């Protein structure tokens, strides 16, 4: 009699189930598949709820009743879990209320103004002939401000720019006899020093400033020598890309861009030990990881931020897995350079500078997971749900099952490399023509991409970052059309929601979601793609080098992408582009010709069970 089975893959993020019947002669008929979020930590009995849900849904899709279920096939999950941490390594500090980089929403006028700062009430008493920048406190009406500037100019004073406390720049400019650049919304206007040389720059709509964002531009304006230019270069860097900016030069004031001593990482390999300073950045950290490979463990310098960061990763991994802290070993590390917008210390208008940061993803190998216990829990859970005679079988190494499943993709054959792009880890497995299989598990995958997007855009909202990761962008230019990020336009018959108007939105499957930030569509797109590249292109190359014969990528012919991130609308392209120079054929898997990059492990479990039902490995009645 035919056996009704379901293969189940419990991943860190997703539990996938594939239902099938197996005839006595071994013929397999696949009937339905489903997926659900993994409940609890992979490899613990909490997984049973998610498994039961996925099995029930797969059976529903297949038109089967749970009472018909004979066997559940679980994989021997790779005992790896992953953790993330991020540490800022630079800090911009302003002393003596030097003001930099304020970029209000609506600056007024345009051009570059250079002059000495003068308080608004001093304007009538200021001798004519001088070039000045007027500082206008909150509470001064725009009519009055414009009138006073016009009067001063008539007197022969050269007012080259203005700094406003109110949000009135455009209103003031509209009333001036001659256009000058004006910055507004300066919250601590009283802290702007007077009697100092200053520059105000406002670019035209859609453009960014050119002079104050150029170190030599600042040197020209403030007459700086080489040493002083070096000191102010962080100012220029912090202003890059702004539409408007103001810089005040105070004699003792300073803007410093300092590297925070964050401590070092000690990387222990099987044969070597190397220490690397985290503030040296990702390239040097990754070179050290490669130098000690294979990595056995990582620790951070005690009493430093790095020490704290690694201790946190370890502790959370220990908590998650229920292991003693001493049993937690970091066996792979991915470092990524990133930058996070942070309010500048000492600023007067909430100035923000992009600080350098390093993000670390760590992969921890734990003691063998307790799949027996999971199997027992799944069995009682399913029996209670009506699968009254079900057996649960644990068998099949995850990587081998993934390869078997991937090979059901049309157009594939051995030898083959599978890249499983999951949430916490990037896993690679290779099958040779003779059927031998090798696997590696690397830290860093979809969750790290989400975290990078969240940090670089300063969102503080991981759900929104996930949404930005998954969907293309658009901008609602009118109530009836959206400009898509590829430049084309989509029209709508019904008016768009008012919340979306003039906003950058994500174009989700069923809804358009406005992104509540000031970032342009272009900037969000660049951040999104760079995050994907720095995680997945880097990891794809690392993984393939680790399993290619002799580390030579040219020895690899075919790569099949699997896992949730293979569903992404651009990650597969980015990887394929990076692999093309090595003559590698790379594409997204299509398991059984129907399921795309999903269900490979579940399918592999069913196929391997049909080929050789494992004896004595079942948890029966
Ligand atoms: P695991 O095998 O570790 O359980 P998955 O294979 O389910 O993980 O992959 C999870 C990752 O895939 C997450 O980072 C998630 O954001 C991403 N992901 C899931 N679905 C999609 C999708 N439709 N488009 C892009 N990314 C997706
Ligand atoms: Mg997986």
Coordinates of C-alpha atoms and ligand atoms in Angstrom, one line a residue:
X1 CA 0.0 0.0 0.0
X2 CA 1.2 3.5 -0.7
X3 CA 2.7 5.4 2.2
X4 CA 1.7 9.0 2.9
X5 CA 4.7 11.0 4.1
X6 CA 5.6 14.6 4.7
X7 CA 9.1 16.0 4.6
X8 CA 9.7 18.9 7.1
X9 CA 12.6 21.3 7.1
X10 CA 12.9 23.3 10.3
X11 CA 14.9 26.4 9.5
X12 CA 16.0 29.3 11.8
X13 CA 13.2 31.4 10.3
X14 CA 10.9 29.2 8.3
X15 CA 9.5 25.7 8.6
X16 CA 8.7 24.1 5.2
X17 CA 6.6 21.0 4.6
X18 CA 6.2 18.9 1.5
X19 CA 3.5 16.1 1.4
X20 CA 3.8 13.1 -0.9
X21 CA 2.8 9.5 -1.4
X22 CA 5.3 6.8 -2.0
X23 CA 4.2 3.6 -3.8
X24 CA 5.7 0.3 -2.7
X25 CA 7.9 0.3 -5.8
X26 CA 9.4 3.6 -4.6
X27 CA 7.5 5.9 -7.0
X28 CA 7.0 9.3 -5.4
X29 CA 4.0 11.5 -6.1
X30 CA 4.4 15.0 -4.6
X31 CA 1.0 16.4 -3.6
X32 CA 1.3 19.7 -1.8
X33 CA 3.7 22.0 0.1
X34 CA 3.3 24.7 2.7
X35 CA 5.5 26.9 4.9
X36 CA 5.1 28.8 8.2
X37 CA 7.3 30.7 10.6
X38 CA 9.5 28.5 12.8
X39 CA 8.2 28.5 16.4
X40 CA 10.9 28.7 19.0
X41 CA 14.6 28.1 18.4
X42 CA 15.5 25.6 15.7
X43 CA 16.3 22.2 17.3
X44 CA 14.1 22.7 20.4
X45 CA 10.7 21.1 21.2
X46 CA 9.1 24.5 20.7
X47 CA 9.4 23.7 17.0
X48 CA 6.5 21.2 17.2
X49 CA 3.8 23.9 16.9
X50 CA 5.2 25.3 13.7
X51 CA 5.8 21.8 12.3
X52 CA 2.2 20.8 13.0
X53 CA 0.9 24.0 11.4
X54 CA 3.1 23.5 8.2
X55 CA 2.1 19.8 8.0
X56 CA -1.6 20.6 8.4
X57 CA -1.4 23.3 5.7
X58 CA 0.5 21.0 3.3
X59 CA -2.1 18.4 3.8
X60 CA -4.8 20.9 3.2
X61 CA -3.1 22.0 -0.1
X62 CA -2.9 18.3 -1.1
X63 CA -6.5 17.6 -0.2
X64 CA -5.5 14.9 2.3
X65 CA -6.8 14.3 5.9
X66 CA -4.3 14.2 8.8
X67 CA -5.6 10.7 9.7
X68 CA -4.0 9.5 6.4
X69 CA -0.5 10.6 7.5
X70 CA 1.9 7.7 8.0
X71 CA 5.4 9.3 8.4
X72 CA 6.9 12.7 9.1
X73 CA 10.5 13.1 8.0
X74 CA 12.6 15.6 9.9
X75 CA 16.1 16.6 9.0
X76 CA 19.0 16.3 11.4
X77 CA 19.3 20.1 11.6
X78 CA 22.8 21.6 11.5
X79 CA 23.4 22.9 15.0
X80 CA 24.1 26.5 14.0
X81 CA 22.6 29.7 15.2
X82 CA 23.6 33.2 14.4
X83 CA 23.9 36.5 16.2
X84 CA 24.4 40.1 15.2
X85 CA 26.1 43.1 16.7
X86 CA 27.0 46.6 15.6
X87 CA 29.5 49.1 16.9
X88 CA 30.2 52.7 16.0
X89 CA 33.9 53.4 15.4
X90 CA 34.0 57.1 14.7
X91 CA 32.5 60.1 16.5
X92 CA 32.2 63.6 15.3
X93 CA 32.5 66.2 18.1
X94 CA 32.0 69.9 17.9
X95 CA 33.6 72.1 20.5
X96 CA 32.9 75.8 21.1
X97 CA 29.5 75.7 19.4
X98 CA 31.0 75.8 15.9
X99 CA 28.1 74.9 13.8
X100 CA 28.2 72.6 10.9
X101 CA 26.0 70.8 8.5
X102 CA 22.5 71.8 9.4
X103 CA 20.3 70.8 6.5
X104 CA 16.8 72.0 7.1
X105 CA 13.8 70.7 5.1
X106 CA 13.2 74.0 3.4
X107 CA 16.1 76.3 3.0
X108 CA 15.5 79.5 1.1
X109 CA 17.2 81.2 -1.8
X110 CA 20.4 79.8 -3.4
X111 CA 24.1 80.4 -3.8
X112 CA 27.0 80.8 -1.4
X113 CA 27.2 83.6 1.1
X114 CA 30.4 84.4 3.1
X115 CA 30.6 87.0 5.8
X116 CA 30.9 87.8 9.5
X117 CA 28.0 86.7 11.7
X118 CA 26.0 89.7 13.1
X119 CA 23.0 89.5 15.5
X120 CA 19.7 90.7 14.0
X121 CA 19.3 93.5 16.5
X122 CA 22.8 94.8 15.7
X123 CA 22.0 95.1 12.0
X124 CA 21.1 98.9 12.1
X125 CA 24.3 99.6 14.0
X126 CA 26.6 97.6 11.8
X127 CA 28.9 99.9 9.7
X128 CA 28.2 99.6 5.9
X129 CA 30.6 98.0 3.5
X130 CA 31.2 94.8 5.4
X131 CA 30.1 91.4 4.1
X132 CA 27.9 89.9 6.8
X133 CA 25.7 86.9 7.6
X134 CA 22.7 87.9 9.8
X135 CA 21.6 85.6 12.6
X136 CA 17.9 86.0 13.2
X137 CA 16.5 84.6 16.5
X138 CA 13.2 82.7 16.9
X139 CA 10.2 85.0 17.2
X140 CA 11.2 87.6 14.7
X141 CA 8.4 87.8 12.1
X142 CA 9.4 87.1 8.5
X143 CA 8.1 90.5 7.3
X144 CA 10.2 92.3 9.8
X145 CA 13.3 90.2 9.0
X146 CA 13.0 90.8 5.3
X147 CA 12.3 94.5 5.8
X148 CA 15.4 94.8 8.0
X149 CA 17.7 93.0 5.5
X150 CA 16.4 95.1 2.6
X151 CA 17.0 98.3 4.7
X152 CA 20.5 97.2 5.6
X153 CA 21.4 96.5 2.0
X154 CA 20.1 99.9 0.9
X155 CA 22.4 101.4 3.5
X156 CA 25.3 99.7 1.7
X157 CA 25.7 96.7 4.0
X158 CA 26.4 93.4 2.1
X159 CA 24.1 90.8 3.6
X160 CA 25.3 87.6 1.9
X161 CA 23.3 85.1 3.8
X162 CA 21.1 84.5 6.8
X163 CA 20.6 82.0 9.6
X164 CA 17.1 81.7 11.0
X165 CA 15.6 80.2 14.2
X166 CA 12.1 80.0 12.7
X167 CA 11.1 77.8 9.8
X168 CA 10.6 80.9 7.5
X169 CA 13.5 80.9 5.0
X170 CA 11.3 80.7 1.9
X171 CA 9.0 83.4 3.2
X172 CA 11.9 85.8 4.0
X173 CA 13.6 85.2 0.6
X174 CA 10.4 85.9 -1.3
X175 CA 10.4 89.4 0.3
X176 CA 14.0 90.3 -0.4
X177 CA 15.2 92.7 -3.1
X178 CA 18.1 90.4 -3.9
X179 CA 18.2 86.6 -3.4
X180 CA 20.6 85.3 -0.7
X181 CA 21.0 81.8 0.7
X182 CA 19.1 81.3 4.0
X183 CA 19.2 78.4 6.4
X184 CA 16.4 78.0 8.9
X185 CA 15.1 75.8 11.7
X186 CA 18.2 76.3 13.8
X187 CA 16.9 75.2 17.2
X188 CA 19.7 76.7 19.4
X189 CA 20.1 79.9 17.4
X190 CA 21.4 81.6 20.5
X191 CA 24.4 79.3 20.4
X192 CA 25.5 80.5 17.0
X193 CA 28.5 82.7 17.7
X194 CA 28.5 86.2 16.4
X195 CA 31.5 88.2 15.0
X196 CA 32.9 85.1 13.4
X197 CA 33.5 84.3 9.7
X198 CA 30.8 82.0 8.4
X199 CA 29.5 80.6 5.2
X200 CA 26.0 79.6 4.1
X201 CA 25.4 77.6 1.0
X202 CA 22.1 76.5 -0.5
X203 CA 21.9 74.5 -3.7
X204 CA 19.0 74.6 -6.3
X205 CA 16.2 72.1 -5.9
X206 CA 17.4 68.5 -6.6
X207 CA 21.0 69.5 -6.3
X208 CA 23.5 69.3 -3.5
X209 CA 26.0 71.9 -2.2
X210 CA 29.4 72.0 -3.9
X211 CA 31.7 74.4 -1.9
X212 CA 31.2 73.6 1.8
X213 CA 31.3 69.9 1.1
X214 CA 34.7 70.2 -0.5
X215 CA 37.7 70.4 1.9
X216 CA 39.5 72.9 -0.4
X217 CA 36.3 74.9 -0.8
X218 CA 36.4 75.4 3.0
X219 CA 40.1 76.2 2.9
X220 CA 39.5 78.9 0.3
X221 CA 36.7 80.5 2.2
X222 CA 38.4 80.4 5.6
X223 CA 42.0 80.9 4.3
X224 CA 43.3 77.7 5.8
X225 CA 46.8 76.3 5.5
X226 CA 47.3 72.6 4.9
X227 CA 47.3 71.6 8.6
X228 CA 44.0 73.4 9.2
X229 CA 42.5 72.0 6.1
X230 CA 43.2 68.5 7.4
X231 CA 41.4 69.4 10.6
X232 CA 38.3 70.7 8.9
X233 CA 38.1 67.9 6.3
X234 CA 35.6 65.9 8.4
X235 CA 33.3 68.9 8.2
X236 CA 33.3 68.7 4.4
X237 CA 32.7 65.0 4.6
X238 CA 29.8 65.4 7.0
X239 CA 28.1 67.9 4.6
X240 CA 28.4 65.8 1.4
X241 CA 25.0 65.3 -0.3
X242 CA 23.2 68.0 1.7
X243 CA 21.1 70.6 -0.2
X244 CA 22.1 73.3 2.3
X245 CA 24.7 73.9 5.0
X246 CA 26.3 76.5 7.2
X247 CA 29.8 76.5 8.6
X248 CA 30.9 79.0 11.3
X249 CA 34.6 79.2 12.0
X250 CA 35.4 80.0 15.6
X251 CA 39.1 80.5 16.6
X252 CA 39.1 77.9 19.3
X253 CA 36.3 75.9 18.0
X254 CA 36.9 72.6 16.4
X255 CA 35.2 69.8 14.7
X256 CA 36.9 66.6 15.4
X257 CA 36.4 63.3 13.7
X258 CA 37.9 60.9 16.1
X259 CA 38.2 57.2 16.0
X260 CA 36.7 55.6 19.1
X261 CA 39.0 53.0 20.6
X262 CA 36.7 50.0 20.4
X263 CA 39.1 47.3 21.1
X264 CA 40.3 44.2 19.3
X265 CA 39.0 40.8 18.3
X266 CA 41.1 37.7 19.1
X267 CA 40.5 35.1 16.4
X268 CA 41.5 31.6 17.3
X269 CA 42.0 29.1 14.5
X270 CA 42.9 25.5 14.5
X271 CA 46.6 26.4 14.2
X272 CA 46.9 30.2 14.5
X273 CA 45.8 33.0 16.8
X274 CA 45.4 36.6 15.4
X275 CA 44.3 39.8 17.1
X276 CA 42.7 42.5 14.9
X277 CA 41.6 46.0 15.9
X278 CA 37.9 46.4 15.0
X279 CA 38.3 50.1 14.1
X280 CA 40.5 48.9 11.2
X281 CA 37.3 47.9 9.4
X282 CA 35.8 44.9 7.7
X283 CA 38.5 44.3 5.1
X284 CA 41.2 43.8 7.7
X285 CA 38.9 41.8 10.0
X286 CA 37.9 39.4 7.1
X287 CA 41.6 39.0 6.1
X288 CA 42.3 37.9 9.7
X289 CA 39.4 35.5 9.6
X290 CA 40.8 34.0 6.4
X291 CA 44.3 33.9 7.9
X292 CA 43.3 31.7 10.8
X293 CA 40.7 29.6 8.9
X294 CA 39.2 27.3 10.0
X295 CA 38.0 29.5 12.8
X296 CA 37.5 27.8 16.2
X297 CA 36.5 30.7 18.4
X298 CA 36.4 34.4 18.8
X299 CA 36.8 36.6 21.8
X300 CA 36.8 40.4 22.3
X301 CA 39.2 42.5 24.3
X302 CA 38.0 42.7 27.8
X303 CA 36.9 46.1 29.0
X304 CA 36.3 47.4 25.5
X305 CA 33.2 47.9 23.3
X306 CA 34.3 44.9 21.2
X307 CA 34.6 42.8 24.3
X308 CA 31.1 43.8 25.3
X309 CA 29.8 43.1 21.8
X310 CA 31.2 39.6 21.6
X311 CA 30.1 38.8 25.1
X312 CA 26.5 39.9 24.2
X313 CA 26.5 37.6 21.1
X314 CA 27.8 34.7 23.2
X315 CA 25.3 35.3 26.0
X316 CA 22.3 35.6 23.7
X317 CA 23.4 32.4 21.8
X318 CA 23.8 30.6 25.2
X319 CA 20.3 31.8 26.3
X320 CA 18.8 30.8 23.0
X321 CA 20.3 27.4 22.8
X322 CA 20.2 26.6 26.5
X323 CA 23.9 25.8 26.5
X324 CA 26.5 26.8 29.0
X325 CA 28.4 29.9 28.0
X326 CA 31.5 27.8 27.8
X327 CA 30.0 25.5 25.1
X328 CA 29.3 28.4 22.8
X329 CA 32.0 28.7 20.1
X330 CA 32.0 31.3 17.3
X331 CA 32.9 29.4 14.2
X332 CA 32.4 32.0 11.6
X333 CA 32.4 35.7 11.5
X334 CA 31.3 38.2 8.9
X335 CA 32.3 41.8 9.3
X336 CA 30.7 44.5 7.2
X337 CA 31.6 48.2 7.1
X338 CA 28.6 50.4 7.6
X339 CA 27.7 53.9 8.6
X340 CA 25.0 55.2 10.9
X341 CA 23.6 58.6 11.0
X342 CA 24.1 60.0 14.5
X343 CA 23.5 63.4 16.1
X344 CA 26.7 65.3 16.5
X345 CA 27.8 66.0 20.0
X346 CA 28.0 69.8 20.6
X347 CA 25.8 70.7 17.5
X348 CA 23.3 73.5 17.8
X349 CA 20.6 72.4 15.3
X350 CA 20.4 68.6 15.7
X351 CA 23.2 68.2 13.1
X352 CA 23.7 64.7 12.0
X353 CA 26.9 63.1 10.8
X354 CA 27.4 59.7 9.2
X355 CA 29.6 57.8 11.6
X356 CA 31.5 54.7 10.5
X357 CA 30.5 51.5 12.2
X358 CA 31.3 47.8 11.9
X359 CA 28.5 45.2 11.9
X360 CA 29.4 41.6 12.9
X361 CA 27.5 38.5 12.2
X362 CA 28.6 35.5 14.2
X363 CA 27.8 31.9 13.6
X364 CA 27.8 29.7 16.6
X365 CA 28.1 25.9 16.5
X366 CA 26.3 24.4 19.4
X367 CA 26.2 20.9 20.8
X368 CA 24.3 18.5 18.6
X369 CA 20.7 19.5 18.7
X370 CA 18.2 17.3 20.4
X371 CA 16.2 16.3 17.3
X372 CA 15.0 13.1 19.1
X373 CA 13.2 15.3 21.6
X374 CA 11.8 17.4 18.8
X375 CA 10.6 14.3 17.0
X376 CA 8.8 13.1 20.1
X377 CA 7.1 16.5 20.6
X378 CA 6.0 16.6 16.9
X379 CA 4.6 13.0 17.2
X380 CA 2.4 13.8 20.2
X381 CA 1.4 17.1 18.8
X382 CA 0.3 15.6 15.5
X383 CA -1.4 12.6 17.1
X384 CA -3.5 14.9 19.2
X385 CA -4.4 16.8 16.0
X386 CA -5.8 13.6 14.4
X387 CA -2.8 11.9 12.8
X388 CA -3.5 8.9 15.0
X389 CA -0.9 6.5 13.7
X390 CA 1.9 8.8 12.5
X391 CA 5.6 8.0 12.9
X392 CA 8.3 10.6 13.0
X393 CA 11.7 9.8 11.5
X394 CA 14.8 11.8 12.0
X395 CA 17.3 11.4 9.2
X396 CA 19.2 13.1 6.5
X397 CA 21.9 15.7 6.9
X398 CA 20.5 19.1 6.0
X399 CA 23.1 19.9 3.3
X400 CA 22.7 16.5 1.6
X401 CA 18.9 16.9 1.6
X402 CA 19.2 20.4 0.2
X403 CA 21.4 19.1 -2.7
X404 CA 18.9 16.2 -3.4
X405 CA 16.1 18.7 -3.5
X406 CA 18.0 21.2 -5.6
X407 CA 18.7 18.5 -8.2
X408 CA 15.0 18.3 -8.9
X409 CA 15.4 21.8 -10.5
X410 CA 15.0 21.4 -14.3
X411 CA 18.3 21.8 -16.1
X412 CA 20.6 20.7 -13.2
X413 CA 22.9 17.8 -12.8
X414 CA 25.9 16.7 -10.8
X415 CA 28.5 18.2 -10.1
X416 CA 26.5 21.1 -8.5
X417 CA 26.9 23.7 -5.8
X418 CA 23.9 24.8 -3.8
X419 CA 23.9 28.1 -2.0
X420 CA 21.1 28.3 0.6
X421 CA 20.5 32.0 1.4
X422 CA 18.6 31.9 4.7
X423 CA 17.9 34.4 7.5
X424 CA 20.9 33.8 9.8
X425 CA 23.4 31.9 7.7
X426 CA 24.5 31.3 4.2
X427 CA 25.1 27.6 3.6
X428 CA 26.8 26.1 0.7
X429 CA 27.0 22.4 -0.3
X430 CA 28.6 20.8 -3.3
X431 CA 27.9 17.4 -4.8
X432 CA 30.6 15.8 -7.0
X433 CA 29.9 13.6 -10.0
X434 CA 30.5 10.6 -7.7
X435 CA 27.8 11.8 -5.3
X436 CA 30.2 12.9 -2.5
X437 CA 28.9 15.9 -0.6
X438 CA 30.7 18.7 1.3
X439 CA 29.2 21.7 3.1
X440 CA 30.1 25.0 4.8
X441 CA 28.0 27.3 7.0
X442 CA 28.8 31.0 7.0
X443 CA 27.6 33.8 9.3
X444 CA 25.6 36.5 7.7
X445 CA 22.4 36.4 5.6
X446 CA 19.0 38.0 5.2
X447 CA 18.7 39.3 8.8
X448 CA 22.0 41.1 8.6
X449 CA 20.9 42.8 5.3
X450 CA 17.7 44.0 7.1
X451 CA 19.8 45.3 10.1
X452 CA 22.2 47.2 7.8
X453 CA 19.3 48.9 6.0
X454 CA 17.7 49.8 9.3
X455 CA 20.9 51.3 10.7
X456 CA 22.1 53.1 7.6
X457 CA 18.8 54.8 7.0
X458 CA 18.4 55.5 10.7
X459 CA 14.9 53.9 10.8
X460 CA 14.9 52.3 14.2
X461 CA 12.2 50.0 12.8
X462 CA 13.2 46.5 11.7
X463 CA 9.8 45.7 10.1
X464 CA 10.1 48.7 7.9
X465 CA 13.7 47.8 7.0
X466 CA 12.5 44.3 6.0
X467 CA 9.8 45.8 3.8
X468 CA 12.4 48.1 2.2
X469 CA 14.6 45.0 1.6
X470 CA 11.9 43.0 -0.1
X471 CA 10.1 45.4 -2.3
X472 CA 11.0 47.9 -5.1
X473 CA 10.5 51.6 -4.4
X474 CA 8.3 54.2 -6.0
X475 CA 7.3 57.8 -5.5
X476 CA 3.7 58.9 -5.5
X477 CA 4.0 61.9 -7.7
X478 CA 0.3 62.6 -8.0
X479 CA -2.8 61.0 -6.6
X480 CA -3.1 58.9 -9.7
X481 CA 0.5 57.9 -10.6
X482 CA 3.6 56.5 -9.1
X483 CA 7.1 56.9 -10.5
X484 CA 8.8 53.5 -10.1
X485 CA 12.5 53.2 -9.1
X486 CA 13.4 52.0 -12.6
X487 CA 12.0 55.3 -14.0
X488 CA 8.8 54.0 -15.5
X489 CA 5.4 55.2 -14.4
X490 CA 2.4 53.3 -13.1
X491 CA -1.1 54.8 -13.3
X492 CA -4.0 54.1 -11.0
X493 CA -7.7 54.5 -11.6
X494 CA -8.6 55.1 -7.9
X495 CA -6.8 57.9 -6.1
X496 CA -3.8 56.8 -4.0
X497 CA -4.0 57.0 -0.2
X498 CA -3.3 60.6 1.0
X499 CA -0.6 59.2 3.3
X500 CA 1.4 58.1 0.2
X501 CA 1.3 61.4 -1.7
X502 CA 4.7 62.9 -2.5
X503 CA 6.3 60.2 -0.4
X504 CA 8.8 57.4 -1.2
X505 CA 6.8 54.2 -0.9
X506 CA 7.5 50.5 -1.0
X507 CA 5.5 48.6 -3.6
X508 CA 4.4 45.6 -1.6
X509 CA 2.3 42.8 -3.0
X510 CA -1.0 44.1 -1.8
X511 CA -0.2 47.5 -0.4
X512 CA 1.8 50.7 -0.9
X513 CA 3.6 51.7 2.2
X514 CA 5.0 55.2 2.7
X515 CA 8.5 55.3 4.2
X516 CA 8.5 58.0 6.9
X517 CA 12.0 59.5 6.3
X518 CA 13.5 62.3 4.4
X519 CA 15.7 60.0 2.3
X520 CA 15.3 60.2 -1.4
X521 CA 14.3 57.2 -3.4
X522 CA 17.7 57.0 -4.9
X523 CA 19.5 57.0 -1.6
X524 CA 17.2 54.3 -0.2
X525 CA 17.9 52.2 -3.3
X526 CA 21.6 52.6 -3.0
X527 CA 21.6 51.6 0.7
X528 CA 19.4 48.6 0.0
X529 CA 21.5 47.3 -2.9
X530 CA 24.9 47.9 -1.1
X531 CA 23.6 46.0 2.0
X532 CA 22.7 43.0 -0.1
X533 CA 26.0 43.1 -1.9
X534 CA 28.1 43.4 1.2
X535 CA 26.5 40.4 2.7
X536 CA 25.5 38.1 -0.1
X537 CA 28.1 38.7 -2.8
X538 CA 30.8 38.5 -0.1
X539 CA 29.4 35.4 1.4
X540 CA 28.8 33.7 -1.9
X541 CA 32.4 34.2 -2.9
X542 CA 33.6 33.1 0.6
X543 CA 31.4 30.0 0.5
X544 CA 32.4 29.0 -3.1
X545 CA 36.1 29.5 -2.3
X546 CA 35.7 27.2 0.7
X547 CA 34.2 24.3 -1.3
X548 CA 35.7 24.7 -4.8
X549 CA 38.3 22.2 -5.6
X550 CA 41.6 23.9 -4.7
X551 CA 39.7 27.0 -3.8
X552 CA 39.5 27.8 -7.6
X553 CA 36.1 29.2 -8.6
X554 CA 36.7 28.3 -12.2
X555 CA 36.3 24.6 -11.2
X556 CA 32.7 25.3 -10.4
X557 CA 30.1 24.9 -13.2
X558 CA 26.7 25.3 -11.8
X559 CA 25.3 27.1 -8.7
X560 CA 21.7 26.8 -7.6
X561 CA 20.4 29.4 -5.2
X562 CA 17.9 28.3 -2.5
X563 CA 16.2 29.7 0.6
X564 CA 14.1 32.7 1.4
X565 CA 16.6 35.3 0.1
X566 CA 16.7 33.5 -3.3
X567 CA 13.2 34.9 -3.6
X568 CA 14.5 38.4 -3.3
X569 CA 14.0 40.5 -6.4
X570 CA 17.7 41.5 -6.8
X571 CA 19.9 39.3 -4.6
X572 CA 20.1 36.4 -7.2
X573 CA 21.1 38.9 -9.9
X574 CA 23.8 40.5 -7.7
X575 CA 25.3 37.1 -7.0
X576 CA 25.0 35.9 -10.7
X577 CA 26.8 39.1 -11.8
X578 CA 29.6 38.5 -9.3
X579 CA 30.0 34.9 -10.4
X580 CA 29.8 35.4 -14.2
X581 CA 33.5 36.4 -14.6
X582 CA 34.4 32.8 -13.4
X583 CA 32.2 31.2 -16.0
X584 CA 29.7 30.0 -13.4
X585 CA 26.1 29.4 -14.4
X586 CA 24.1 30.7 -11.5
X587 CA 20.3 30.9 -11.1
X588 CA 17.5 30.5 -8.6
X589 CA 16.4 26.9 -7.9
X590 CA 13.0 25.7 -9.0
X591 CA 12.5 22.7 -6.8
X592 CA 10.5 19.9 -8.5
X593 CA 10.0 22.4 -11.3
X594 CA 7.2 24.1 -9.3
X595 CA 8.3 25.4 -5.9
X596 CA 11.0 27.9 -6.7
X597 CA 13.9 28.1 -4.2
X598 CA 11.7 26.8 -1.4
X599 CA 11.1 23.3 -0.1
X600 CA 14.5 21.8 -1.3
X601 CA 15.3 20.1 2.0
X602 CA 11.7 18.9 2.6
X603 CA 11.7 17.5 -1.0
X604 CA 15.2 15.9 -0.5
X605 CA 13.9 14.2 2.7
X606 CA 11.0 12.6 0.8
X607 CA 13.2 11.6 -2.2
X608 CA 15.8 10.0 0.1
X609 CA 13.2 8.2 2.2
X610 CA 11.7 6.8 -1.0
X611 CA 15.1 5.6 -2.2
X612 CA 16.0 3.9 1.0
X613 CA 13.6 4.0 4.0
X614 CA 15.9 4.2 6.9
X615 CA 15.6 1.2 9.2
X616 CA 15.1 1.4 12.9
X617 CA 15.2 5.2 13.0
X618 CA 11.6 5.7 13.6
X619 CA 9.7 6.9 16.7
X620 CA 6.8 4.5 16.5
X621 CA 3.9 3.6 18.7
Ligands
LIG1 P1 15.9 29.7 7.2 O1 16.2 28.6 6.3 O2 17.1 30.2 8.0 O3 14.7 29.4 8.0 P2 14.7 31.2 5.1 O4 15.2 30.3 4.0 O5 13.2 31.2 5.4 O6 15.5 31.0 6.4 O7 15.1 32.7 4.8 C1 14.8 33.7 5.6 C2 15.2 35.0 4.9 O8 14.6 35.1 3.7 C3 14.8 36.3 5.7 O9 15.9 37.1 5.8 C4 13.7 36.9 4.9 O10 13.8 38.3 5.0 C5 14.0 36.4 3.5 N1 12.8 36.3 2.7 C6 11.8 35.5 2.9 N2 10.8 35.7 1.9 C7 11.4 36.6 1.0 C8 10.9 37.2 -0.2 N3 9.7 36.9 -0.7 N4 11.7 38.1 -0.7 C9 12.9 38.5 -0.2 N5 13.4 37.9 0.9 C10 12.6 37.0 1.5
LIG2 MG1 16.8 27.0 5.3

